[in-house]
Coordinates of C-alpha atoms and ligand atoms in Angstrom, one line a residue:
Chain O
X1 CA 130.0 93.0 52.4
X2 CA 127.0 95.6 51.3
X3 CA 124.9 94.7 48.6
X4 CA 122.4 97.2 47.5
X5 CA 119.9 96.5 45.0
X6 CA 117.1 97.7 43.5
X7 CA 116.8 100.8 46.0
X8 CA 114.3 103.6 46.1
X9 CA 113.9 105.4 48.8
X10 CA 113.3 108.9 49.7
X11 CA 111.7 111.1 52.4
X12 CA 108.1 111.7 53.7
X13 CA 106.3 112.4 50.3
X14 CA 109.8 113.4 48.6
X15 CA 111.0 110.2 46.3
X16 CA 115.1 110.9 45.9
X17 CA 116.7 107.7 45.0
X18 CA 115.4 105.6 41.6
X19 CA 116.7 101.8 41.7
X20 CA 120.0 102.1 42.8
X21 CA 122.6 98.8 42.4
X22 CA 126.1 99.2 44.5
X23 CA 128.1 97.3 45.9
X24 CA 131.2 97.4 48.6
X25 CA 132.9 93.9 48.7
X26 CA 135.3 92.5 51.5
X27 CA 138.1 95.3 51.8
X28 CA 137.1 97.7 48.9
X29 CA 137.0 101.7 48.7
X30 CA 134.2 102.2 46.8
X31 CA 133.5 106.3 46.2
X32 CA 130.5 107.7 45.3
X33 CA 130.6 110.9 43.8
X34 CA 127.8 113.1 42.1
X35 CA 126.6 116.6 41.9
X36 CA 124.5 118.7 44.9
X37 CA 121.4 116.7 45.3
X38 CA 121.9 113.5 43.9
X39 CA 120.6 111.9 46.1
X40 CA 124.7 110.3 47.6
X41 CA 124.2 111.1 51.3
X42 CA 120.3 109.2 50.9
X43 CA 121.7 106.0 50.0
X44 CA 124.0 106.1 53.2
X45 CA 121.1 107.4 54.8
X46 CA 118.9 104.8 53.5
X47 CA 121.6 101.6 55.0
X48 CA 121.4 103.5 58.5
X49 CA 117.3 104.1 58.5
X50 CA 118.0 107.4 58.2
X51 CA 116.0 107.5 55.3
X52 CA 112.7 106.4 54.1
X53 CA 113.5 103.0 52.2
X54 CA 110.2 102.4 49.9
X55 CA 111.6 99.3 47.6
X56 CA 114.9 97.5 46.9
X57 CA 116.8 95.8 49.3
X58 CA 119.9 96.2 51.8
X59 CA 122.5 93.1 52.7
X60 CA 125.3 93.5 55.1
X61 CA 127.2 90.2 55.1
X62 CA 124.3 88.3 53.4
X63 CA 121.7 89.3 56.0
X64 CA 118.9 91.7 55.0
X65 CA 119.1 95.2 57.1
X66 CA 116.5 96.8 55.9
X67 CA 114.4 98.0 58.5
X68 CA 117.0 97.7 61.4
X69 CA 116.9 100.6 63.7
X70 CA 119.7 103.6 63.3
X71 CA 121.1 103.0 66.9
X72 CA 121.0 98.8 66.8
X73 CA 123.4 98.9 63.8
X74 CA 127.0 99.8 65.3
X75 CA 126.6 96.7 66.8
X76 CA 126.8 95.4 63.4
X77 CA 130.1 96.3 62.8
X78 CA 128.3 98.9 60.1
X79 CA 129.6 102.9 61.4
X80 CA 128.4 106.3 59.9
X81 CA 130.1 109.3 60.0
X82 CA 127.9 112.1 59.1
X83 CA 128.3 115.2 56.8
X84 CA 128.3 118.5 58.5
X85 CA 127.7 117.9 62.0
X86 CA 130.1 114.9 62.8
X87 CA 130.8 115.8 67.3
X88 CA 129.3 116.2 70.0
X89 CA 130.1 119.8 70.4
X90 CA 129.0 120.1 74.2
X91 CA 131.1 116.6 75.3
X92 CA 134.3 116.2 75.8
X93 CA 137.2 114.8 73.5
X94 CA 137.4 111.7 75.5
X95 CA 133.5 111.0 75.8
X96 CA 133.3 111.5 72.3
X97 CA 135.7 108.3 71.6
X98 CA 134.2 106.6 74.5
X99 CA 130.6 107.0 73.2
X100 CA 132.3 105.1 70.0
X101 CA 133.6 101.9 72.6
X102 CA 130.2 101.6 74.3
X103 CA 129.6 98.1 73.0
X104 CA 132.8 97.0 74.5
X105 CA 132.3 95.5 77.9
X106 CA 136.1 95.4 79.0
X107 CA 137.4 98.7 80.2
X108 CA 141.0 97.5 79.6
X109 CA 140.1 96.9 75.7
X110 CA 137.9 100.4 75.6
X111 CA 141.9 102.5 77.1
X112 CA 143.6 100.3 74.5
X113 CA 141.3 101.0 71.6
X114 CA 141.7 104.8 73.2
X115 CA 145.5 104.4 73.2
X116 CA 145.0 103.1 69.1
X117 CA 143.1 106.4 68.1
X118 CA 145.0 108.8 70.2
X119 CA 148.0 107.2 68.4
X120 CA 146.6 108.0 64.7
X121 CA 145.5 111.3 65.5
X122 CA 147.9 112.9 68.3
X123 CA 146.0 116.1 67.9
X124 CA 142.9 114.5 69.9
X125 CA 145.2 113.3 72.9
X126 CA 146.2 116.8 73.6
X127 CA 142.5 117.8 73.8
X128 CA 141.2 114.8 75.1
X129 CA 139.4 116.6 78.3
X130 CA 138.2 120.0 76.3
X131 CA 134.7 120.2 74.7
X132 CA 134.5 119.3 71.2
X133 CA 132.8 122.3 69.9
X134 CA 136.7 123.8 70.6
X135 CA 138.5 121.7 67.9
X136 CA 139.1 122.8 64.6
X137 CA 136.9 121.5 60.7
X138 CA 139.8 118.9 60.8
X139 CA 140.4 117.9 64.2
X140 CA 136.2 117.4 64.2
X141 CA 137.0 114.7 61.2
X142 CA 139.7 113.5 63.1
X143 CA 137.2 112.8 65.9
X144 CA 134.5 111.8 63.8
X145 CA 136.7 109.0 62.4
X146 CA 138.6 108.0 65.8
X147 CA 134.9 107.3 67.2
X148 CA 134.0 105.4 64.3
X149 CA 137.2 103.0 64.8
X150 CA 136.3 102.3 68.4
X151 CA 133.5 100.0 67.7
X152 CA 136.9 97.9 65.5
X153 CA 133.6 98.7 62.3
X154 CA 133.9 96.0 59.2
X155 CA 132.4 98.9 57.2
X156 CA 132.5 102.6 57.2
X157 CA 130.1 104.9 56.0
X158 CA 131.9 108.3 55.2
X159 CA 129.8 111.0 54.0
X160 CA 132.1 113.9 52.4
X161 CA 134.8 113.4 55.1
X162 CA 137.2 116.3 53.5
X163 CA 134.1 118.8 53.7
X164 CA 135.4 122.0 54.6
X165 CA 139.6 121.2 55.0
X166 CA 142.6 122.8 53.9
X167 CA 144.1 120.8 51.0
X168 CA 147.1 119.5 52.9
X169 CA 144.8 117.9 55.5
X170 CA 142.6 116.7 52.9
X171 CA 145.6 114.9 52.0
X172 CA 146.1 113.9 55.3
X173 CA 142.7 112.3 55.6
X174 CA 142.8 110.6 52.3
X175 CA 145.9 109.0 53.6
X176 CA 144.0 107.6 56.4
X177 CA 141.2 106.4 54.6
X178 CA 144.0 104.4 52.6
X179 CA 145.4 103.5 56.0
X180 CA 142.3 102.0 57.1
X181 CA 141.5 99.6 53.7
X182 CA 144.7 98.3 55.0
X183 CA 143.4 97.5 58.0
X184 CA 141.4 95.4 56.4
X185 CA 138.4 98.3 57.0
X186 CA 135.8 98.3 54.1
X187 CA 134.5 101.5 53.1
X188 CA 132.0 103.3 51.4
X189 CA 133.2 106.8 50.7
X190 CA 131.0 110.0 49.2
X191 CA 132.9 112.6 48.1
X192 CA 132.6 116.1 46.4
X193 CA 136.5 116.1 44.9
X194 CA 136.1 113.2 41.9
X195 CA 139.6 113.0 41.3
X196 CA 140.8 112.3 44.6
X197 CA 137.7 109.9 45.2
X198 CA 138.6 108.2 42.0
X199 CA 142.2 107.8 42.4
X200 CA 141.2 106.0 46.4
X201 CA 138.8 104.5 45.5
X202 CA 138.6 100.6 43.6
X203 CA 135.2 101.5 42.2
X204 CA 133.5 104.6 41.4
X205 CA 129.7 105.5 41.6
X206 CA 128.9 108.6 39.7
X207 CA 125.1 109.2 41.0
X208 CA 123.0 111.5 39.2
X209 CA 119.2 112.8 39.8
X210 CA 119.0 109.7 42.1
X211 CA 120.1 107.3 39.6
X212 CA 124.1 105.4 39.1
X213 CA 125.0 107.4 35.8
X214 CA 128.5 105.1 35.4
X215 CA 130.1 103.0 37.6
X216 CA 133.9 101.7 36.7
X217 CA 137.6 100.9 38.2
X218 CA 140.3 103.9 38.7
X219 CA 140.0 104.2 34.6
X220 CA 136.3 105.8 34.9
X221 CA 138.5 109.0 35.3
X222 CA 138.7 108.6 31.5
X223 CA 135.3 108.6 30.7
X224 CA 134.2 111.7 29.2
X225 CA 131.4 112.8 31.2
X226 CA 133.4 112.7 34.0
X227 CA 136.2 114.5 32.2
X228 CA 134.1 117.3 31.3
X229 CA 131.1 117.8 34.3
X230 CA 133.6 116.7 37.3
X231 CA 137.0 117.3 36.4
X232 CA 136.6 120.4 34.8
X233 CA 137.4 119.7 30.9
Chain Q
X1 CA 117.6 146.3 106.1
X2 CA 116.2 143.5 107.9
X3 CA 113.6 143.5 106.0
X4 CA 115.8 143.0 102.9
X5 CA 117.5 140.1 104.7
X6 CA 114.0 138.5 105.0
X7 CA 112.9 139.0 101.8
X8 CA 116.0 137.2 100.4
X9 CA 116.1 134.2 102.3
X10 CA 112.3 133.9 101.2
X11 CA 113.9 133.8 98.1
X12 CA 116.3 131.5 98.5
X13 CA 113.5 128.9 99.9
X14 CA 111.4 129.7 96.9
X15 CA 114.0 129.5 94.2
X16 CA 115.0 125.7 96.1
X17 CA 111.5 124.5 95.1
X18 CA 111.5 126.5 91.2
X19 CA 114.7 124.7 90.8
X20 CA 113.9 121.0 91.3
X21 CA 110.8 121.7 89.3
X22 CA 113.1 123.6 86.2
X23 CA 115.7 121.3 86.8
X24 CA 113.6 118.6 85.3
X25 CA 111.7 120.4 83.2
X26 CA 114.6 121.8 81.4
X27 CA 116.4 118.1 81.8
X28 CA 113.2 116.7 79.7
X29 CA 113.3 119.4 77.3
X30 CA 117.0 118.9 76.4
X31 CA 116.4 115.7 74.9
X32 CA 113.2 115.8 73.7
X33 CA 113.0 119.2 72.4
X34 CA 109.3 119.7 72.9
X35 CA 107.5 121.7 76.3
X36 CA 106.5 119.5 78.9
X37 CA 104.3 121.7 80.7
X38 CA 102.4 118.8 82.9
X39 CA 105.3 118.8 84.6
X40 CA 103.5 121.4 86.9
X41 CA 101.3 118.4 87.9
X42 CA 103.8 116.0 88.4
X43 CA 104.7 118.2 91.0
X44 CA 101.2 118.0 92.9
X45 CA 100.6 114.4 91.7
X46 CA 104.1 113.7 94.2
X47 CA 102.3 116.0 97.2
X48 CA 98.9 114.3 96.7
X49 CA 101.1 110.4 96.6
X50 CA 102.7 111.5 100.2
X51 CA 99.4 112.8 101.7
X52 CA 97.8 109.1 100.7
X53 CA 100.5 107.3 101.5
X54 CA 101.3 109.3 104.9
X55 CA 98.4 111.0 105.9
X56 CA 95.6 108.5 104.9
X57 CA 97.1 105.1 104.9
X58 CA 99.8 106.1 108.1
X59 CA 102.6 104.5 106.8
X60 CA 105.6 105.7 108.2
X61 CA 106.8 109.6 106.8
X62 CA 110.4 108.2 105.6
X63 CA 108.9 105.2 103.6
X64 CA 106.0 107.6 102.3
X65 CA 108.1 110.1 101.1
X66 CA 110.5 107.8 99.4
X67 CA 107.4 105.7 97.7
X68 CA 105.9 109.2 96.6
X69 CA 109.0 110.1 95.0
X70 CA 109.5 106.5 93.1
X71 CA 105.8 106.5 92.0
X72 CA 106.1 109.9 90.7
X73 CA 109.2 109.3 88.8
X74 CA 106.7 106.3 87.1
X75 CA 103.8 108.8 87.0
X76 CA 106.6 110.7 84.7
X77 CA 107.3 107.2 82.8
X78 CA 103.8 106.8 81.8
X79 CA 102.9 110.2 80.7
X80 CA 106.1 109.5 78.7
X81 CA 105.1 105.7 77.2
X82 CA 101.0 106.4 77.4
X83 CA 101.3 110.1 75.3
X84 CA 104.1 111.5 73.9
X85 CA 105.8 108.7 72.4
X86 CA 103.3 107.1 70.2
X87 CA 102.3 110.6 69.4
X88 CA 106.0 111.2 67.9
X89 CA 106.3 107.8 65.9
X90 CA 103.2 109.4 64.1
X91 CA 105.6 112.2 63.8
X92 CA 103.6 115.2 65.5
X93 CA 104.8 118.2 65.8
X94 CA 105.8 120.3 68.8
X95 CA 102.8 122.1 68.7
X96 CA 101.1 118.9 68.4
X97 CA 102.8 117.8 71.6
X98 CA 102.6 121.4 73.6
X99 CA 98.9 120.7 73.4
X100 CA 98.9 116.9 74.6
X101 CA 100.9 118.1 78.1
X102 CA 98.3 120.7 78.5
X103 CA 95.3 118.5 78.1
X104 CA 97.5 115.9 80.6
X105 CA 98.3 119.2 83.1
X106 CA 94.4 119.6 82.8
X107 CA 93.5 115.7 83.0
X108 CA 95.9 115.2 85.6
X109 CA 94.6 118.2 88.0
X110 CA 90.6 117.1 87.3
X111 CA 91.7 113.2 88.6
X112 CA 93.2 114.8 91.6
X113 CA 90.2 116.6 92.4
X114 CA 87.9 113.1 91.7
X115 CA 89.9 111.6 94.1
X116 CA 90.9 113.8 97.1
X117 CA 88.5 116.8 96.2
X118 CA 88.9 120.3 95.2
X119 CA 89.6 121.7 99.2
X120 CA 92.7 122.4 100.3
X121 CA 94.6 119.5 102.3
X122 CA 97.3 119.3 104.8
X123 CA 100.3 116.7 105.2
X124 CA 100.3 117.5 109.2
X125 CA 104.1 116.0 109.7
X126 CA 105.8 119.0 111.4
X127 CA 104.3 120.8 114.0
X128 CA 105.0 124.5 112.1
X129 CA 108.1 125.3 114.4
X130 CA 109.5 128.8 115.4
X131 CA 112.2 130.0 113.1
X132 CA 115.8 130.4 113.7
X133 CA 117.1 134.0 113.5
X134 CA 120.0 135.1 111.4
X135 CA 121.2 137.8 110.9
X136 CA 118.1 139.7 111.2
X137 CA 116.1 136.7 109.2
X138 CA 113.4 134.2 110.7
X139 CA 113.9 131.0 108.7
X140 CA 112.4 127.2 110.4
X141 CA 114.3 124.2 110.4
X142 CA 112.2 123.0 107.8
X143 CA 112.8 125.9 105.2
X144 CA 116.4 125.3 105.7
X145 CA 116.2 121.5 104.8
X146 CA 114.5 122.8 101.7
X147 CA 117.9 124.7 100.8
X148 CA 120.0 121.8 101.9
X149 CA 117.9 119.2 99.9
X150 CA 117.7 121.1 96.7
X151 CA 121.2 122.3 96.7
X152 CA 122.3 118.3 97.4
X153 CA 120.2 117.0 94.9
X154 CA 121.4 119.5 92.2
X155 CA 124.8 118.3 93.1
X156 CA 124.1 114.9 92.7
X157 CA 122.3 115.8 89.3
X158 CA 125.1 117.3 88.2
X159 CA 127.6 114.4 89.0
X160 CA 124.7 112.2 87.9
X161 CA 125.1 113.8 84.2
X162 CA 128.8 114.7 84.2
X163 CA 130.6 111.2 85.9
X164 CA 127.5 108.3 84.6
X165 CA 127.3 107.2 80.9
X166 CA 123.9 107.2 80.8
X167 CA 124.1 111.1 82.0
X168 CA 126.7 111.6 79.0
X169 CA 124.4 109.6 76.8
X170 CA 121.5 112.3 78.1
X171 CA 124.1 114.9 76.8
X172 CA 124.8 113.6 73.5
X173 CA 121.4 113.3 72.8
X174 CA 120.4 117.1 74.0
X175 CA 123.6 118.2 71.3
X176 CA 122.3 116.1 68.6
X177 CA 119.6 113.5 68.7
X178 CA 120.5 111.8 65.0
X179 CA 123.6 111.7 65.8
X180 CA 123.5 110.3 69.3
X181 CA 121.2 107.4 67.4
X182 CA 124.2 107.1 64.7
X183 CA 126.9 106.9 67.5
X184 CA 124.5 103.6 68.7
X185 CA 122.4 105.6 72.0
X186 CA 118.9 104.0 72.1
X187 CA 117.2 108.0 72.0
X188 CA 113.4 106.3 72.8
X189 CA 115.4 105.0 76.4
X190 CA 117.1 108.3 76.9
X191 CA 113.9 109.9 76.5
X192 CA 112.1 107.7 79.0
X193 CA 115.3 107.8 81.6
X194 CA 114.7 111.9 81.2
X195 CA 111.2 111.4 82.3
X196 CA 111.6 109.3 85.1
X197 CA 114.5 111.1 86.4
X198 CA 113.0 114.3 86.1
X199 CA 109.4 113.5 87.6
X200 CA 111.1 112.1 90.2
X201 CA 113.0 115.2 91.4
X202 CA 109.5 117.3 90.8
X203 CA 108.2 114.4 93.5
X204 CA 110.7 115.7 95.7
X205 CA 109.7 119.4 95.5
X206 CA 106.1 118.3 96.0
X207 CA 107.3 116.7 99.1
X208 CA 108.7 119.7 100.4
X209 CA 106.2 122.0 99.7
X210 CA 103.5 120.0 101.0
X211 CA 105.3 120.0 104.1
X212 CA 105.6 124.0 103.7
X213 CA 102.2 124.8 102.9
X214 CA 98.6 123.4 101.8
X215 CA 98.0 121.0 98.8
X216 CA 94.9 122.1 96.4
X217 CA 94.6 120.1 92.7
X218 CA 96.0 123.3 91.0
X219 CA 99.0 123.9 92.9
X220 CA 101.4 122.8 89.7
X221 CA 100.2 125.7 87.1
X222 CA 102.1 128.4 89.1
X223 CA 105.2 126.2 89.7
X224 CA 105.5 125.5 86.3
X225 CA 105.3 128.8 85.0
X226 CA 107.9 129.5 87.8
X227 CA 110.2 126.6 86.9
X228 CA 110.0 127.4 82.9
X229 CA 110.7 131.0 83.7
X230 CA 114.0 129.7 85.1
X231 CA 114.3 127.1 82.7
X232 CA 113.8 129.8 79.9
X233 CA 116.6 132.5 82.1
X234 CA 118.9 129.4 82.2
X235 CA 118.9 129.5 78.3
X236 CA 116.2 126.1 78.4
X237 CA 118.4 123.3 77.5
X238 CA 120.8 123.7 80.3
X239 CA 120.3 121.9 83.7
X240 CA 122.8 124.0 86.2
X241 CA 121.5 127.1 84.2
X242 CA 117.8 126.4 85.1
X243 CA 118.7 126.1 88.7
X244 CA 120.3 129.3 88.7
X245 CA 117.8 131.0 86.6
X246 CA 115.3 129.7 89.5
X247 CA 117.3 131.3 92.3
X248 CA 117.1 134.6 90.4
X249 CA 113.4 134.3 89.8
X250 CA 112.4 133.3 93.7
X251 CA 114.6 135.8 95.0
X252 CA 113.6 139.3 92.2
X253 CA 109.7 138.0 92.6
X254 CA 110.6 138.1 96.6
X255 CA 112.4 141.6 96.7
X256 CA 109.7 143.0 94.3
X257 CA 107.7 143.2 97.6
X258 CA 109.8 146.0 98.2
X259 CA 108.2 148.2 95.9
X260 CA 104.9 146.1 94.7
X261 CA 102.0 145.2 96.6
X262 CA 102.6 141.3 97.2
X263 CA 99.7 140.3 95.7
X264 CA 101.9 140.7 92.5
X265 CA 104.1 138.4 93.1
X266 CA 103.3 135.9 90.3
X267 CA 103.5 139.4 88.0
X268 CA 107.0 139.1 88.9
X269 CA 107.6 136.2 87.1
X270 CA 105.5 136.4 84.3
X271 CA 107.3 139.7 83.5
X272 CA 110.4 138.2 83.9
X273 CA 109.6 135.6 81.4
X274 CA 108.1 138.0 79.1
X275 CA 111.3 140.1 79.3
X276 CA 113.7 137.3 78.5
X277 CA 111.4 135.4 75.5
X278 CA 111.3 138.8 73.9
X279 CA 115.0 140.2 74.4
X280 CA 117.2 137.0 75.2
X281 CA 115.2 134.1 74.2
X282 CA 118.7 131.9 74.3
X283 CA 118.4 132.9 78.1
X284 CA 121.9 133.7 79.9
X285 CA 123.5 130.1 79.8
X286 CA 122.1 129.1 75.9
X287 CA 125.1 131.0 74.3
X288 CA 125.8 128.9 71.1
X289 CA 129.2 127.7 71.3
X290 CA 129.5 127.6 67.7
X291 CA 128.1 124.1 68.0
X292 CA 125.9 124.7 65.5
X293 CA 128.0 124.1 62.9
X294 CA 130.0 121.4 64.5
Ligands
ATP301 N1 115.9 115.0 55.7 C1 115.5 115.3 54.5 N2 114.1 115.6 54.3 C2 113.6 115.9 53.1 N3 114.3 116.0 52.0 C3 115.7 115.8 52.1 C4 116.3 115.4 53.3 N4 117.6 115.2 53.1 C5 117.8 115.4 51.8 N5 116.6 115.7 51.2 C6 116.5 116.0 49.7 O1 116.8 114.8 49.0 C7 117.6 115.1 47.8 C8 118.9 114.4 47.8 O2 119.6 114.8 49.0 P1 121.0 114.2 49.4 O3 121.4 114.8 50.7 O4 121.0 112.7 49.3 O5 122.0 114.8 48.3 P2 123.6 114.7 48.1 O6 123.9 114.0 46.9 O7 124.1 114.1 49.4 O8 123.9 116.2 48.0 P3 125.2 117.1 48.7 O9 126.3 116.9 47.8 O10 124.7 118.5 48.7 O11 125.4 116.5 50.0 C9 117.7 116.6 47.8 O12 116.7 117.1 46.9 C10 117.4 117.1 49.2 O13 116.7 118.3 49.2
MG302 MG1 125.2 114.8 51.0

């Protein structure tokens, strides 16, 4: 599904990432996890030209996508939901999702896929014609996600999704992240809490001062770095 | 009293024109985030189109006026293509691009002058008409269609940008440009649909103040500074608050000829610009909503 090898990339003058190798095959969770600064939210940046790509290279379903412009790749079946600022505060609910369902041409498919997200998050139905900047940190997620799922994405790019929620609707979310694999939904998820992202997740990226530290299954949670740096002894 | 009366529907007539010109302005500046301030010519460069067009060349006023407007909204388009936009893929700065509309405000007003001249010119449409009275205030038919058309055309700007999807594609990008371009909006086409549409409402109010008064190259500087004072009232990035922030500036720089002499006018609104980029810079609309951190 994503192939990334050999990536360096970076900002203006500012070189973050140092030959990066990852993968996210057909239907995988694959977590990336890391301290402040790695260098995780560049190589999502880096697949959605977000990001200064200087050597390496990008595949999305064999094709190279290096190079293809931020706002041409939804159409890819490739969607990115941002860290920090994930809504458009000053739109409404509803033109938030609809913004997502652009690239369908049928309205009748666009009120069903509306029906779809409204169904996983009943929260958003209620507030469907109120500004976004009104919701709450997890109704904003919520949101985030439902416009993601509009465009029916092959892969998702989720860039510390529980940022900023209560435990129990971290749970919630994780649960939906699960949800979606099983919607056959491949994703690529960074993630400050390594146990949860671990536990999710079929392979693990721990990313370090730009470059993949370890990489392993569920039993990288094990491995004694991550024991003692991330899990807290 | 009357005199009050007067003074206030003067302002009205004058806070029409400030607002097609901020509405635009502001409109540009919302999703591009730098200051446009050759707008101001667009304005004249819409008066000068009708004059050719109508004046010169005697086509009929109707199809002038409408031409005028189209070309201007392209006049807008180009400045937008020709300028700014390769000078933001080189990634210049707003500074950078402060100074680029100033030398096109400058260019603009010079090519003006090369072609029609540096006098004063008329349109000569409407015989100047007695006014109506009301209510102790003379206004003419024509100052009255100046209210109607700039109160329409708001309204239709605002549906345009509430009920389209390219007006809430305009929106998404004035909240958050990177994230408009993640959520798959085309920002270099929202940016050029902001010019056009904007120039071509600043070809209207040239329209209807050539009709009101005389046309002279540098007729845009004041009505910029006019239209960016409301803009700047309205809080900048919003639309219906830059047409509001206009009405208040035409109608306090109109009643200031209550107690000023009115040759300070303009003063008026300079102060009033000066008073809000000191003490409320976010202007009365540009409350943050917490959207900040959204
Ligand atoms: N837009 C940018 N321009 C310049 N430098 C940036 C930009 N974004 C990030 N950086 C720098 O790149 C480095 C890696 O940042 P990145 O956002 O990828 O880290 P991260 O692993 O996602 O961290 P966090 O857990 O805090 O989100 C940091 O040194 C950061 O300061
Ligand atoms: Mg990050």
């Amino acid at each position: 599904m994503l192939r990334i090898k050999d990536l360096e990339a970076g900002y203006d003058e500012l070189n973050v990432l140092k030959g990066i190798d990852l993968e996210v095959k057909a239907g995988e969770i694959v977590a990336l996890i890391g301290p402040n600064g790695a260098g995780k939210s560049t190589v999502i940046k880096s697949v959605y030209d977000l990001a200064t790509v200087t050597g390496g290279s990008i595949n999305f379903k064999g094709k190279d996508i290096t190079g293809i412009k931020t706002h041409e790749l939804l159409e890819l079946g490739i969607n990115f939901v941002t860290q920090g600022r994930v809504v458009f505060g000053e739109l409404q609910v509803k033109e938030n999702l609809e913004i997502g369902g652009d690239l369908i041409k049928d309205r009748d498919i666009v009120e069903k896929k509306l029906g779809a997200v409204y169904a996983k998050f009943p929260a958003l139905k209620e507030k469907e014609n109120t500004l976004a900047y009104t919701l709450s940190g997890g109704q904003r997620q919520q949101l985030a996600l439902g416009r993601a799922l509009m465009n029916d994405p092959s892969l998702l790019l989720l860039d510390e999704p529980s940022l900023g929620l209560s435990p129990k609707l971290q749970k919630e979310l994780f649960k939906t992240i699960k949800d979606l694999k099983k919607d056959g939904i491949s994703i690529l998820i960074v993630e400050q809490n390594a146990k949860k992202a671990i536990e999710i997740a079929d392979r693990t990226y721990l990313l370090e001062n730009g470059s993949v530290a370890l990489t392993g299954g569920k039993e990288i949670v094990k491995h004694k770095v991550i024991k003692s740096v991330y899990l807290g002894g | 009293m009357a005199i009050i009366g007067q003074l206030f529907v003067n302002g009205l007539i004058a806070g029409s024109i400030y607002a097609l010109v901020a509405s635009g302005f502001s409109l540009i500046y919302a999703t591009n985030r730098f200051l446009h301030l050759a707008h101001g010519t667009t304005v004249a460069v819409g008066a000068y189109l009708l004059f050719a067009l109508f004046s010169v060349l005697g086509i009929p006023f109707f199809v002038s006026a409408l031409v005028a407007i189209i070309l201007t909204g392209l006049f807008g388009l180009l400045m937008n293509r020709a300028i700014y936009s390769p000078l933001r893929k080189r990634k210049a700065s707003n500074i950078v691009l402060l100074i680029a509309s100033l030398a096109l405000l400058s260019l603009t007003e010079n090519i003006i002058m090369l072609i029609a001249g540096p006098g004063v010119k008329s349109i000569g449409w409407l015989p100047t008409k007695t006014g109506i009275h009301i209510g102790g205030a003379i206004i003419t038919p024509l100052q009255i269609a100046i209210i109607v058309i700039s109160v329409v055309l708001m309204i239709l700007l605002y549906l345009f940008m509430k009920k389209t999807k390219l007006g809430r594609d305009m929106r998404a990008v004035a909240d958050n440009k990177e994230l408009a371009s993640i959520a798959g909006i085309n920002p270099i086409r929202i940016s050029d649909y902001s010019f056009m549409i904007g120039s071509a409402i600043a070809g209207v109010a040239g329209i209807l103040i050539g009709l009101e008064q005389n046309l002279f190259p540098t007729m845009g500087v004041m009505l910029i500074i006019k239209g960016f004072t409301g803009a700047v009232i309205g809080g900048m990035t919003s639309v219906p608050g830059a047409v509001v922030g206009s009405y208040i500036v035409g109608v306090i720089e109109n009643l200031g000829i209550l107690w000023l002499p009115s040759g300070y006018k303009d003063a008026i609104a300079f102060a009033l610009l000066f008073v809000f980029i000191l003490w409320k810079p976010t202007g009365l609309f540009g409350f943050n909503k917490g959207v900040k951190d959204a």
